[in-house]
Coordinates of C-alpha atoms in Angstrom, one line a residue:
M319 CA 0.0 0.0 0.0
S320 CA 1.2 3.5 -0.9
K321 CA 2.6 5.6 1.9
A322 CA 2.9 8.8 -0.2
P323 CA 2.7 12.0 1.9
L324 CA -0.7 13.1 3.1
K325 CA -0.8 16.7 1.9
G326 CA -2.1 19.0 -0.8
V327 CA -5.5 19.6 -2.2
I328 CA -7.8 16.7 -1.8
T329 CA -11.3 16.8 -3.4
A330 CA -14.3 15.6 -1.4
S331 CA -15.8 14.3 -4.6
I332 CA -19.4 14.6 -5.6
T333 CA -21.1 11.3 -6.6
P334 CA -22.9 11.1 -10.0
F335 CA -26.1 9.0 -10.1
A336 CA -27.8 7.3 -12.9
D337 CA -31.5 7.5 -13.6
D338 CA -32.2 4.6 -11.3
L339 CA -30.2 6.3 -8.5
S340 CA -27.4 3.8 -8.7
V341 CA -23.8 5.2 -8.6
D342 CA -22.8 6.2 -12.1
V343 CA -19.3 4.8 -11.9
G344 CA -18.4 5.8 -15.5
R345 CA -19.0 9.5 -14.7
L346 CA -17.4 9.2 -11.3
A347 CA -14.2 7.7 -12.8
A348 CA -14.1 10.5 -15.4
H349 CA -14.6 13.1 -12.7
T350 CA -11.9 11.7 -10.4
T351 CA -9.4 11.5 -13.3
R352 CA -10.2 15.1 -14.2
L353 CA -9.6 16.2 -10.6
L354 CA -6.2 14.5 -10.4
D355 CA -5.2 15.9 -13.8
N356 CA -6.1 19.4 -12.5
G357 CA -3.7 19.3 -9.6
C358 CA -5.4 17.4 -6.8
A359 CA -3.2 15.2 -4.7
Y360 CA -6.0 12.7 -3.8
V361 CA -9.7 12.3 -4.2
S362 CA -12.0 11.4 -1.2
T363 CA -15.1 9.6 -2.4
F364 CA -18.4 9.1 -0.4
G365 CA -17.9 11.7 2.2
T366 CA -20.4 14.5 2.9
T367 CA -20.1 16.1 -0.5
G368 CA -20.3 12.5 -2.0
E369 CA -23.6 11.8 -0.2
G370 CA -21.9 8.9 1.7
A371 CA -24.4 8.9 4.5
S372 CA -27.1 8.2 2.0
L373 CA -25.3 5.1 0.5
S374 CA -25.1 1.6 1.9
T375 CA -21.8 -0.2 2.6
A376 CA -22.5 -2.5 -0.3
E377 CA -23.1 0.3 -2.7
K378 CA -19.9 2.1 -1.8
L379 CA -17.7 -0.9 -1.9
A380 CA -19.1 -2.1 -5.2
S381 CA -18.5 1.4 -6.6
L382 CA -14.9 1.5 -5.4
R383 CA -14.3 -2.0 -6.9
A384 CA -15.8 -0.7 -10.2
L385 CA -13.6 2.3 -10.1
R386 CA -10.5 0.1 -9.8
A387 CA -11.8 -2.0 -12.7
A388 CA -12.2 1.1 -14.7
G389 CA -8.5 1.9 -14.2
A390 CA -8.6 4.4 -11.4
D391 CA -5.4 4.8 -9.4
M392 CA -6.6 3.6 -6.0
S393 CA -3.4 4.8 -4.3
R394 CA -4.8 8.3 -4.8
Q395 CA -8.1 7.6 -3.2
I396 CA -9.1 8.4 0.4
P397 CA -12.7 7.1 0.7
A398 CA -14.8 8.1 3.7
V399 CA -16.3 5.7 6.3
M400 CA -19.6 7.3 7.3
T401 CA -21.8 5.0 9.4
P402 CA -22.6 4.8 13.1
T403 CA -22.6 1.0 12.7
L404 CA -19.4 -0.7 13.9
D405 CA -19.9 -3.8 11.6
D406 CA -20.5 -1.6 8.5
A407 CA -17.5 0.6 9.4
A408 CA -15.2 -2.4 9.8
R409 CA -16.4 -3.9 6.5
T410 CA -15.9 -0.6 4.7
L411 CA -12.5 0.0 6.2
V412 CA -11.3 -3.5 5.2
G413 CA -12.7 -3.1 1.7
I414 CA -11.0 0.2 1.3
A415 CA -7.7 -1.3 2.4
E416 CA -8.0 -4.3 0.1
L417 CA -8.5 -2.0 -2.9
G418 CA -5.1 -0.3 -2.2
C419 CA -6.5 3.1 -1.1
R420 CA -4.1 5.5 0.5
A421 CA -6.1 6.1 3.7
A422 CA -9.6 6.2 5.0
L423 CA -11.5 9.3 6.3
V424 CA -13.5 8.1 9.3
L425 CA -16.6 9.9 10.6
P426 CA -17.3 9.2 14.3
P427 CA -20.6 7.4 15.1
F428 CA -23.2 10.2 14.8
Y429 CA -26.5 9.0 16.2
Y430 CA -26.3 8.8 20.0
G431 CA -24.0 11.7 20.7
T432 CA -22.1 9.9 23.5
S433 CA -19.1 10.9 25.6
E434 CA -15.6 11.3 24.5
A435 CA -14.8 8.0 26.2
G436 CA -17.6 6.4 24.2
I437 CA -16.2 7.7 20.9
A438 CA -12.7 6.6 21.8
G439 CA -14.2 3.1 22.6
W440 CA -15.8 3.0 19.2
F441 CA -12.5 3.7 17.5
D442 CA -10.8 1.2 19.7
A443 CA -13.3 -1.5 18.6
L444 CA -13.0 -0.5 15.0
I445 CA -9.2 -0.8 15.0
E446 CA -9.3 -4.0 17.0
R447 CA -11.9 -5.6 14.7
T448 CA -9.9 -4.8 11.6
R449 CA -6.4 -5.2 13.0
A450 CA -5.7 -8.6 11.4
A451 CA -6.8 -7.4 8.0
T452 CA -5.3 -3.9 7.7
D453 CA -3.2 -1.2 9.2
I454 CA -4.4 1.5 6.8
D455 CA -4.0 5.1 7.9
L456 CA -7.0 6.8 9.4
L457 CA -8.0 10.4 9.1
L458 CA -10.4 11.6 11.7
Y459 CA -13.4 13.6 10.3
N460 CA -14.2 16.5 12.5
I461 CA -17.6 17.9 11.3
P462 CA -19.5 18.5 14.6
Q463 CA -22.2 20.6 12.8
L464 CA -23.5 17.3 11.3
S465 CA -22.0 14.5 13.3
R466 CA -22.6 16.2 16.7
I467 CA -19.1 14.9 17.7
R468 CA -16.2 17.2 18.1
F469 CA -12.6 15.9 18.0
T470 CA -11.3 17.9 20.9
R471 CA -7.6 18.1 21.9
T472 CA -8.3 15.5 24.7
L473 CA -10.1 13.1 22.4
V474 CA -7.4 13.2 19.8
E475 CA -4.7 12.8 22.5
A476 CA -6.5 9.7 23.7
L477 CA -6.7 8.2 20.2
V478 CA -3.1 9.0 19.3
G479 CA -1.9 7.9 22.7
K480 CA -3.5 4.4 22.2
H481 CA -3.2 3.9 18.5
G482 CA -0.1 5.9 17.5
A483 CA 0.6 6.1 13.8
R484 CA -2.7 4.5 12.8
I485 CA -4.1 8.0 13.4
A486 CA -2.5 9.8 10.5
G487 CA -4.4 13.1 10.4
I488 CA -7.6 15.1 10.8
K489 CA -10.0 16.8 8.5
D490 CA -11.3 19.8 10.4
S491 CA -14.5 21.0 8.8
T492 CA -15.5 23.4 11.6
G493 CA -14.4 26.4 9.5
D494 CA -12.8 27.7 12.7
V495 CA -9.3 28.9 11.8
D496 CA -8.2 28.9 15.5
N497 CA -9.3 25.3 15.9
G498 CA -7.3 24.3 12.8
V499 CA -4.2 26.2 14.0
M500 CA -4.6 24.6 17.5
L501 CA -4.7 21.1 15.9
S502 CA -1.7 21.7 13.7
S503 CA 0.4 23.2 16.5
T504 CA -0.5 20.5 19.0
F505 CA -0.4 17.4 16.9
K506 CA 2.8 18.0 14.8
T507 CA 3.0 14.4 13.6
L508 CA -0.6 14.5 12.2
A509 CA -1.6 15.8 8.8
I510 CA -4.1 18.5 9.5
F511 CA -6.5 19.5 6.7
T512 CA -9.1 22.1 6.6
G513 CA -12.5 21.7 4.9
D514 CA -12.7 25.4 4.3
D515 CA -10.8 27.2 1.5
R516 CA -10.7 30.4 3.6
V517 CA -8.8 28.7 6.3
L518 CA -6.2 27.2 4.0
P519 CA -3.5 29.9 3.9
T520 CA -3.4 30.4 7.7
L521 CA -3.4 26.6 8.3
L522 CA -0.5 26.2 5.8
A523 CA 1.4 28.9 7.5
N524 CA 1.0 27.1 10.8
G525 CA 2.2 23.6 9.7
G526 CA -1.1 22.3 8.2
A527 CA -1.1 19.8 5.4
G528 CA -3.7 21.2 3.0
M529 CA -7.4 20.9 2.4
I530 CA -10.1 18.2 1.9
G531 CA -13.2 19.9 0.6
G532 CA -15.9 20.1 -1.9
M533 CA -14.9 23.3 -3.8
P534 CA -12.2 21.6 -5.9
N535 CA -14.9 19.7 -7.7
V536 CA -15.3 22.9 -9.7
F537 CA -12.2 24.9 -8.8
A538 CA -9.4 22.4 -8.6
R539 CA -6.9 24.4 -10.5
D540 CA -7.5 27.6 -8.5
L541 CA -7.3 25.8 -5.2
R542 CA -4.1 24.1 -6.3
A543 CA -2.8 27.5 -7.1
L544 CA -3.9 28.8 -3.7
Y545 CA -2.1 25.9 -2.0
D546 CA 1.1 26.6 -4.0
T547 CA 0.8 30.4 -3.4
P548 CA -1.1 30.9 -0.1
D549 CA -0.3 34.6 0.0
N550 CA -2.4 35.2 -3.1
A551 CA -5.0 37.5 -1.6
D552 CA -6.9 38.0 -4.9
L553 CA -7.4 34.3 -5.4
L554 CA -8.5 33.9 -1.7
A555 CA -11.0 36.7 -2.2
K556 CA -12.4 34.9 -5.3
Q557 CA -12.7 31.6 -3.4
T558 CA -14.5 33.3 -0.6
Q559 CA -17.1 34.7 -3.0
R560 CA -17.5 31.3 -4.6
I561 CA -18.0 29.6 -1.2
L562 CA -20.7 32.0 -0.3
A563 CA -22.5 31.4 -3.6
V564 CA -22.2 27.6 -3.1
D565 CA -23.5 27.8 0.4
A566 CA -26.5 29.9 -0.7
G567 CA -27.2 27.3 -3.4
G568 CA -27.4 24.3 -1.1
S569 CA -23.7 23.3 -0.9
L570 CA -23.2 19.9 -2.5
V571 CA -26.3 20.3 -4.8
A572 CA -24.8 23.6 -6.0
L573 CA -21.5 22.0 -6.8
K574 CA -23.3 19.3 -8.7
A575 CA -25.4 21.8 -10.6
A576 CA -22.3 23.8 -11.5
L577 CA -20.6 20.7 -12.9
A578 CA -23.6 19.8 -14.9
Q579 CA -23.7 23.3 -16.4
I580 CA -20.0 23.5 -17.1
L581 CA -19.7 20.0 -18.6
G582 CA -23.0 20.2 -20.4
D583 CA -24.2 17.0 -18.7
E584 CA -27.3 17.1 -16.5
N585 CA -26.5 13.7 -15.1
Y586 CA -24.0 15.3 -12.8
A587 CA -26.7 17.5 -11.2
R588 CA -28.8 14.6 -9.8
P589 CA -28.6 14.0 -6.0
L590 CA -30.1 11.2 -4.0
P591 CA -33.4 11.9 -2.2
P592 CA -34.1 13.6 0.1
L593 CA -31.8 16.2 -1.6
T594 CA -33.3 18.0 -4.6
P595 CA -31.3 19.4 -7.6
L596 CA -30.5 23.0 -8.0
V597 CA -32.4 24.3 -11.0
G598 CA -33.9 27.5 -12.4
E599 CA -33.2 30.8 -10.8
G600 CA -31.0 29.3 -8.1
R601 CA -28.6 27.8 -10.7
T602 CA -28.7 31.0 -12.7
K603 CA -27.6 33.1 -9.7
L604 CA -24.9 30.5 -8.8
M605 CA -23.3 30.6 -12.3
A606 CA -23.6 34.4 -12.5
S607 CA -21.7 34.7 -9.2
F608 CA -19.0 32.3 -10.5
A609 CA -18.7 34.5 -13.6
Q610 CA -18.3 37.6 -11.5
S611 CA -15.5 36.0 -9.6
G612 CA -13.5 35.6 -12.8
F613 CA -14.3 31.9 -13.5
D614 CA -15.0 30.8 -17.1
V615 CA -18.3 29.0 -16.6
A616 CA -18.2 27.9 -20.3
A617 CA -14.9 26.0 -19.8

């Protein structure tokens, strides 16, 4: 298994769906190839932007196997594990490792909202249950606004103290620059990523590894440029405007709508229920905002 450095711009990829709401692996393979060609270090499938919480373990593993069969470089994949079910999490983790993926991004169990000791116990059980099958690197997914679980300093210390190098990094999707800086300054052996473009320059200046987020789905080249030149204030201002437009359009459905518009392929716009696609005036406003930010929406 590849142990290439965990750093750079990592896209939390959207998931295209066919008419029957199955994963459209052909379009997903084409999209992930495009992202890597445009400067991304890795692609993270089936996370929040990839609607991973709406897909079964079987669907995700079958799609990853199909990606490999289609020729995808699995060493540049960091799929997400998004389930409160220990058995599903273990099966997903082992499957990800068997496919040769670089690492796994693991969401904590999100239903019961238990104590830090309980969350640590769940990770203990996950690692113990899969120990014989894999030692794949784990990235902790800190998105408390959805999971209701925050990876605090004490919780991360407990996990790193017990599991050492198995805990390779953290994706901090809080959007809180101070939290990202705290994590990078405290856990110097971990790869700390932000989920927010606006935090990226400050995080990099304080030892951070990069970003794992949805915006590179559309703006991969610009975000790679921001990673390479984090003092580019003009580019940061453009990304800030774009984030606000995407958030106003419904986040991941806005990114899917933008891809559909740019690629001339409406299949990219289709989300899984209960999400609904961004169409009409909402999409028009989104694309107009992108154009105002200097992005060629006809590219």
